[in-house]
CSV table of C-alpha atoms in Angstrom, one decimal:
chain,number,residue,atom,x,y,z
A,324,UNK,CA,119.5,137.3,-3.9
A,325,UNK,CA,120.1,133.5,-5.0
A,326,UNK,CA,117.0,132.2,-6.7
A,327,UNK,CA,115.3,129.0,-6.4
A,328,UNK,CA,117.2,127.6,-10.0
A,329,UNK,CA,120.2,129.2,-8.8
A,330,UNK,CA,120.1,127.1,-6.0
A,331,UNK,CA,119.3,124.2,-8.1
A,332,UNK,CA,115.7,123.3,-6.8
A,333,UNK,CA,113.0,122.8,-8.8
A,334,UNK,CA,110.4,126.1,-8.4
A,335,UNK,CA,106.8,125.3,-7.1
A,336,UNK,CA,103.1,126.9,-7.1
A,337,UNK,CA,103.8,129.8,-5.7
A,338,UNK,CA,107.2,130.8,-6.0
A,339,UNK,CA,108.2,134.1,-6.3
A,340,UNK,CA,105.2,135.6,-5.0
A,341,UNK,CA,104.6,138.0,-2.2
A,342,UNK,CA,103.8,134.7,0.0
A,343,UNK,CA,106.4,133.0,-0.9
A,344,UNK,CA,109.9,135.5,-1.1
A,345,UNK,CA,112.6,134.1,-3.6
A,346,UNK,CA,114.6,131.1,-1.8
A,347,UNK,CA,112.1,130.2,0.6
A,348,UNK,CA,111.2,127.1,-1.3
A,349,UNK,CA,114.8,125.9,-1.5
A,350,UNK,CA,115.0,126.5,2.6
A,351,UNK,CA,111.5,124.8,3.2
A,352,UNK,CA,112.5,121.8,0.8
A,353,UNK,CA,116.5,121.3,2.7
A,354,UNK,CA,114.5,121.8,6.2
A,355,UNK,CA,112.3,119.0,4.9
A,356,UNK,CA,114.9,117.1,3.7
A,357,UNK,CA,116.0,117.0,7.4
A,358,UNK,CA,113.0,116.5,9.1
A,359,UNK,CA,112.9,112.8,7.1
A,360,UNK,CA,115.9,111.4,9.6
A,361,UNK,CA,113.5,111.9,12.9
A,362,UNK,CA,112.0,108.8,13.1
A,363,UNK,CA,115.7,107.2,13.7
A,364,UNK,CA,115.9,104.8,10.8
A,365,UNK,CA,118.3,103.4,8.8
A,366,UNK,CA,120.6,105.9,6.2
A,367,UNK,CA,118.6,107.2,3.4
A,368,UNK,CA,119.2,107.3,-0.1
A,369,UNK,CA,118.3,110.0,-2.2
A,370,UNK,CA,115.9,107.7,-3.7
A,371,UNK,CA,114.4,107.6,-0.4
A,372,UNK,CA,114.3,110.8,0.2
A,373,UNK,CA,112.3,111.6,-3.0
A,374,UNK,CA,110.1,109.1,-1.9
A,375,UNK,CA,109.5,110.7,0.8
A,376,UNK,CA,109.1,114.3,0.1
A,377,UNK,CA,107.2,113.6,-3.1
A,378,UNK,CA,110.1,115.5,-5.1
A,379,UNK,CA,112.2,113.9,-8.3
A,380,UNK,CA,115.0,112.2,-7.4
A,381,UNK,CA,117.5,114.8,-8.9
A,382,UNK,CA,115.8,117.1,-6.5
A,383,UNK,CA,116.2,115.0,-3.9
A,384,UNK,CA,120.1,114.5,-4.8
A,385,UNK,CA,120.9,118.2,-5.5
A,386,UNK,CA,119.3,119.0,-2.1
A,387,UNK,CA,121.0,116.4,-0.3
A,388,UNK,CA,124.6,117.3,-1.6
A,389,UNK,CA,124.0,120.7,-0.6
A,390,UNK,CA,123.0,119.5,2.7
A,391,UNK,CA,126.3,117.2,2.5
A,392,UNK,CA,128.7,120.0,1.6
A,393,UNK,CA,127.6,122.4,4.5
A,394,UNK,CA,127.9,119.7,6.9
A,395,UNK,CA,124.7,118.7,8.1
A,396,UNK,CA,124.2,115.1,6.1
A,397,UNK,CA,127.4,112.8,6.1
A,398,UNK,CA,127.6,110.0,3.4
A,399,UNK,CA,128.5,106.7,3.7
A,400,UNK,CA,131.3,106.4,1.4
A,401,UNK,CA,130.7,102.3,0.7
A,402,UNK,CA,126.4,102.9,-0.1
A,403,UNK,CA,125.9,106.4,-1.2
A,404,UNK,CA,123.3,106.8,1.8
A,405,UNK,CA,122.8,110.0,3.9
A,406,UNK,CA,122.9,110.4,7.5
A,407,UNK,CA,123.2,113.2,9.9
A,408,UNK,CA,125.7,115.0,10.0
A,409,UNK,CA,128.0,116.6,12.6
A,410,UNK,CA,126.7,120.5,12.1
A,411,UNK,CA,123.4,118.8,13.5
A,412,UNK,CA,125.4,117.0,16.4
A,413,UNK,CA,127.2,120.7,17.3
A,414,UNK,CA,124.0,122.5,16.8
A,415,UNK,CA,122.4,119.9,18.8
A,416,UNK,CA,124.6,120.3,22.1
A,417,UNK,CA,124.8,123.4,21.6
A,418,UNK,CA,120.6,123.7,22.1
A,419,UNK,CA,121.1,121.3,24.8
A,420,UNK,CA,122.9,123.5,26.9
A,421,UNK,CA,121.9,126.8,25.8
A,422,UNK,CA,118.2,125.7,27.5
A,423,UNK,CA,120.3,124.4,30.7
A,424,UNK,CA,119.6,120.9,30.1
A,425,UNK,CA,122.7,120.2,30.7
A,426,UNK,CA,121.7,121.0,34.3
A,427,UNK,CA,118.8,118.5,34.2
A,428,UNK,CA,120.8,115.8,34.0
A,429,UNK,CA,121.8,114.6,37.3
A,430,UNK,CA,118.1,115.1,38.9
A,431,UNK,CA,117.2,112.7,36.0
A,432,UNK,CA,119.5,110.4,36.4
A,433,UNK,CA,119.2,110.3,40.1
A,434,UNK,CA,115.1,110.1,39.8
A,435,UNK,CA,115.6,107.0,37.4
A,436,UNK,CA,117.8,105.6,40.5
A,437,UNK,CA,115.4,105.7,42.9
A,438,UNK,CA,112.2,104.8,40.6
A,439,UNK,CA,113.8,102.2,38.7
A,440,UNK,CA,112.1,103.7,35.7
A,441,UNK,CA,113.1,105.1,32.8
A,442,UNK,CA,112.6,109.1,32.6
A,443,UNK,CA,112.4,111.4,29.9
A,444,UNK,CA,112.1,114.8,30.0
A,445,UNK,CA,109.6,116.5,26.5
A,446,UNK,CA,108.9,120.1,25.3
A,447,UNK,CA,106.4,120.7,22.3
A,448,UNK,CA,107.1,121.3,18.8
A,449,UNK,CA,104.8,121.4,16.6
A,450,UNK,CA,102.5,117.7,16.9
A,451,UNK,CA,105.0,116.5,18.9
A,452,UNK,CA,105.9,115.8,22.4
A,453,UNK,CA,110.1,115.9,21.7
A,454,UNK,CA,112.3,113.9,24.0
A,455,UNK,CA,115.0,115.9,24.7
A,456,UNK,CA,116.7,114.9,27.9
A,457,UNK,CA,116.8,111.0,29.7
A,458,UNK,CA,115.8,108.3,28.5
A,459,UNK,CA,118.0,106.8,26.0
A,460,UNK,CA,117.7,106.2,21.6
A,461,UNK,CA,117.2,103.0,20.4
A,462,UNK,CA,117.0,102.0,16.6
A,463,UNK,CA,113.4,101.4,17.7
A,464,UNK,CA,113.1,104.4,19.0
A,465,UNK,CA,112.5,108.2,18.1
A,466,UNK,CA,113.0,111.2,19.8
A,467,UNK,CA,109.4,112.5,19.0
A,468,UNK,CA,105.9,111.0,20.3
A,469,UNK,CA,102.2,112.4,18.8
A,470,UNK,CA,101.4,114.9,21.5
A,471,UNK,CA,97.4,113.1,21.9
A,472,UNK,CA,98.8,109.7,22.4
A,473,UNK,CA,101.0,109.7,24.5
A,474,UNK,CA,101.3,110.6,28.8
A,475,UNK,CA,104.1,113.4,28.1
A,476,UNK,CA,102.5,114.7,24.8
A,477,UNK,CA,98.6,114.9,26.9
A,478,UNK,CA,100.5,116.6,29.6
A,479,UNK,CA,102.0,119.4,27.5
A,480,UNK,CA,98.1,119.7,25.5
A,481,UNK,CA,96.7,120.3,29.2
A,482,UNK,CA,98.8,123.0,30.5
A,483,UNK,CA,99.7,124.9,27.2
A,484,UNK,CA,101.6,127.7,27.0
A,485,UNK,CA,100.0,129.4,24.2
A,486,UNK,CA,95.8,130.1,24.1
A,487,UNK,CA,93.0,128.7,25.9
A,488,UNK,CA,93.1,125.1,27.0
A,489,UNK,CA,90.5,122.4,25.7
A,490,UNK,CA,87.8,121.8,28.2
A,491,UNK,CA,88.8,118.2,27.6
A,492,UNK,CA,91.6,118.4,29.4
A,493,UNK,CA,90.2,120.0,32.6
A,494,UNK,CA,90.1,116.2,34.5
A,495,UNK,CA,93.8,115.9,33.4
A,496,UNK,CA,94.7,119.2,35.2
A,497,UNK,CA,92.7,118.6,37.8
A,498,UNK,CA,94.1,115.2,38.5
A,499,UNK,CA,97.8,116.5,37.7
A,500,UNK,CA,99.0,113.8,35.7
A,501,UNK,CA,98.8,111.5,32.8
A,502,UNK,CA,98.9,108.2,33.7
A,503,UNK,CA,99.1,105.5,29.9
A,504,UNK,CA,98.9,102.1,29.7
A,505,UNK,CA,101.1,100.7,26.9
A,506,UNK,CA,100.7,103.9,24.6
A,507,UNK,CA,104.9,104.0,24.0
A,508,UNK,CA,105.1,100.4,23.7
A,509,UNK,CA,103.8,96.5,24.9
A,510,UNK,CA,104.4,95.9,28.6
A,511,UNK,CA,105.1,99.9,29.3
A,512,UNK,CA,103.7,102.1,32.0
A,513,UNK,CA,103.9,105.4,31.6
A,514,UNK,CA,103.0,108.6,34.1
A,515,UNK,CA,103.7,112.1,33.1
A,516,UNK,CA,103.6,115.1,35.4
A,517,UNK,CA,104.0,119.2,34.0
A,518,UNK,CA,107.2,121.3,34.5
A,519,UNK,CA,105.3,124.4,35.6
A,520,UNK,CA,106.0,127.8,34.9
A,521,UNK,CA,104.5,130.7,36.8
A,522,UNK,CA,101.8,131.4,34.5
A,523,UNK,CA,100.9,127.9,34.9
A,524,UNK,CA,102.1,126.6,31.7
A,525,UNK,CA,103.9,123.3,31.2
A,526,UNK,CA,107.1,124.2,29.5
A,527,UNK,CA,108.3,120.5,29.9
A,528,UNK,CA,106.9,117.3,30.7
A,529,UNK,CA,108.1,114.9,33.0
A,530,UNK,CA,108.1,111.1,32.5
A,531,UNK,CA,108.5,107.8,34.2
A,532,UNK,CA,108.3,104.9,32.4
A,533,UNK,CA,108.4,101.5,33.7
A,534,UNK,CA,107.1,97.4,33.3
A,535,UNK,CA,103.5,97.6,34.9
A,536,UNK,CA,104.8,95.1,37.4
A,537,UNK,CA,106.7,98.1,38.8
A,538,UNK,CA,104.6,100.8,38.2
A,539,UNK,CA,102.0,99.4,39.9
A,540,UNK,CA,98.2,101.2,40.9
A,541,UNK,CA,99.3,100.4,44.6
A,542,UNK,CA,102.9,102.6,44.1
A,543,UNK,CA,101.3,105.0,41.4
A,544,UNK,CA,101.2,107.7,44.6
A,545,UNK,CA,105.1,107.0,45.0
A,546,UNK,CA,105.6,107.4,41.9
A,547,UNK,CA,104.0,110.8,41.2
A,548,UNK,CA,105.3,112.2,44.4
A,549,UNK,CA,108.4,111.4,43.1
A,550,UNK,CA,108.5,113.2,39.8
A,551,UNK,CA,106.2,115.7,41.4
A,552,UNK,CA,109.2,116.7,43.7
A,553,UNK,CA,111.9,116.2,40.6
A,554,UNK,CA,109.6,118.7,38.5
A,555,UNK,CA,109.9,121.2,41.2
A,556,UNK,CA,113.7,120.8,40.9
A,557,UNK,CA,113.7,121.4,37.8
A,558,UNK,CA,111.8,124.5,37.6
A,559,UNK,CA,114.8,125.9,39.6
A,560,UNK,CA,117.1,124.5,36.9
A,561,UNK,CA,115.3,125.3,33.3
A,562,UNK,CA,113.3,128.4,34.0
A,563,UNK,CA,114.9,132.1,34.4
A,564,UNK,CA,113.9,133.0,38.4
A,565,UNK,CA,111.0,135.3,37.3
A,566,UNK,CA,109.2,132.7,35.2
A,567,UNK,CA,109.6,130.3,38.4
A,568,UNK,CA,106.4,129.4,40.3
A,569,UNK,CA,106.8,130.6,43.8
A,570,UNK,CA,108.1,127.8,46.7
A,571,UNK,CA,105.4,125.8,48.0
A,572,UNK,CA,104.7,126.5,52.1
């Protein structure tokens, strides 16, 4: 079995105990090392990735060249920075069709027609609401949103999948939506309505987002009835038929 100074990382508190099997720390660190490129910035240095992760920069630099030789950070040849690389962009699609998002697409694209919003589709991970299908990425722009701040990120906290739900959230189920004033940004509207599965859980949520001049209080019931009906669709589309809620009379 490689060690962790085999693998050229520095060992931590910890290492090499029951709690923590040899290698785990060089895994953990190169999965952190990752997880610094989600909030869709500019290329990173290793400096900046040190930074970051609290490590030394040789660290940092060891960890990002093996990252670089197995193909999942690219460097810019002129700077020296880091970005993605295209083991992430294959792994990527090939999670993006593997969950039959793939199949999402055109019931998106087609609700964003009609609406004249934009709509993004978000499953949890971890803290986060994670945009994984509509709406496009700006430089401004992540694909993750704090799951108590935001309409799709309240929406999967009200119907989780996993343990008891908050009693806080008992008006949001009851009302069936999320409906946020500016939370993703100045002069944005956002409603978010629950991808159901049979158990009740939200295994997606649903989002339009538009100026408030379009999403107005006196369309809001347009609105929802719209992405209530997409939701249904996608049901169909996302979830295996026996995790399907049954068709409504």
């Amino acid at each position: 079995m490689t060690t962790e100074a085999e693998a050229g990382v520095d060992a931590g508190p910890g290492a090499g105990t029951a709690t923590a099997p040899a290698g785990s720390q060089a895994v953990r660190r190169a999965l952190d090392v990752l997880h610094c490129f989600h909030d869709n910035g500019p290329d990173l240095s290793a400096s900046d990735l040190a930074r970051r992760l609290g490590l030394p920069t040789s660290t940092a630099h060891r960890l990002a060249r093996t990252l670089l030789s197995a193909g999942f950070l690219e460097q810019d040849a002129r700077t020296a920075r880091y970005r993605l690389g295209p083991a992430v962009t294959e792994l990527g699609r090939l999670s993006y069709h593997q969950r039959g998002l793939h199949l999402a697409a055109p019931e998106l694209g087609e609700l964003a027609a009609r609406t004249g919003a934009t709509v993004d589709l978000a499953l949890r991970s971890g803290p986060y609401a994670v945009i994984v299908a509509g709406g496009p990425v700006t430089p401004k722009a992540g694909l993750r949103l704090p799951l108590r701040s935001t309409a799709p990120g309240r929406v999967l906290l009200a119907w989780p999948r996993a343990g008891a739900p908050d009693e806080e959230w008992g008006r949001v189920r009851e009302r069936g939506h999320v409906l946020d004033d500016g939370a993703t940004g100045l002069g944005v509207r956002t409603v978010a309505v629950p991808v159901l599965d049979r158990a009740g859980h939200a295994r997606f949520a649903l989002a339009l987002r538009a100026a408030p001049a379009v999403l107005t209080d006196a369309r809001l019931d347009w609105f929802l009835s719209q992405a209530r009906g997409c939701a249904r669709a996608l049901e169909v589309l996302l979830l295996p038929p026996g995790e399907r809620r049954a068709p409504e009379a």
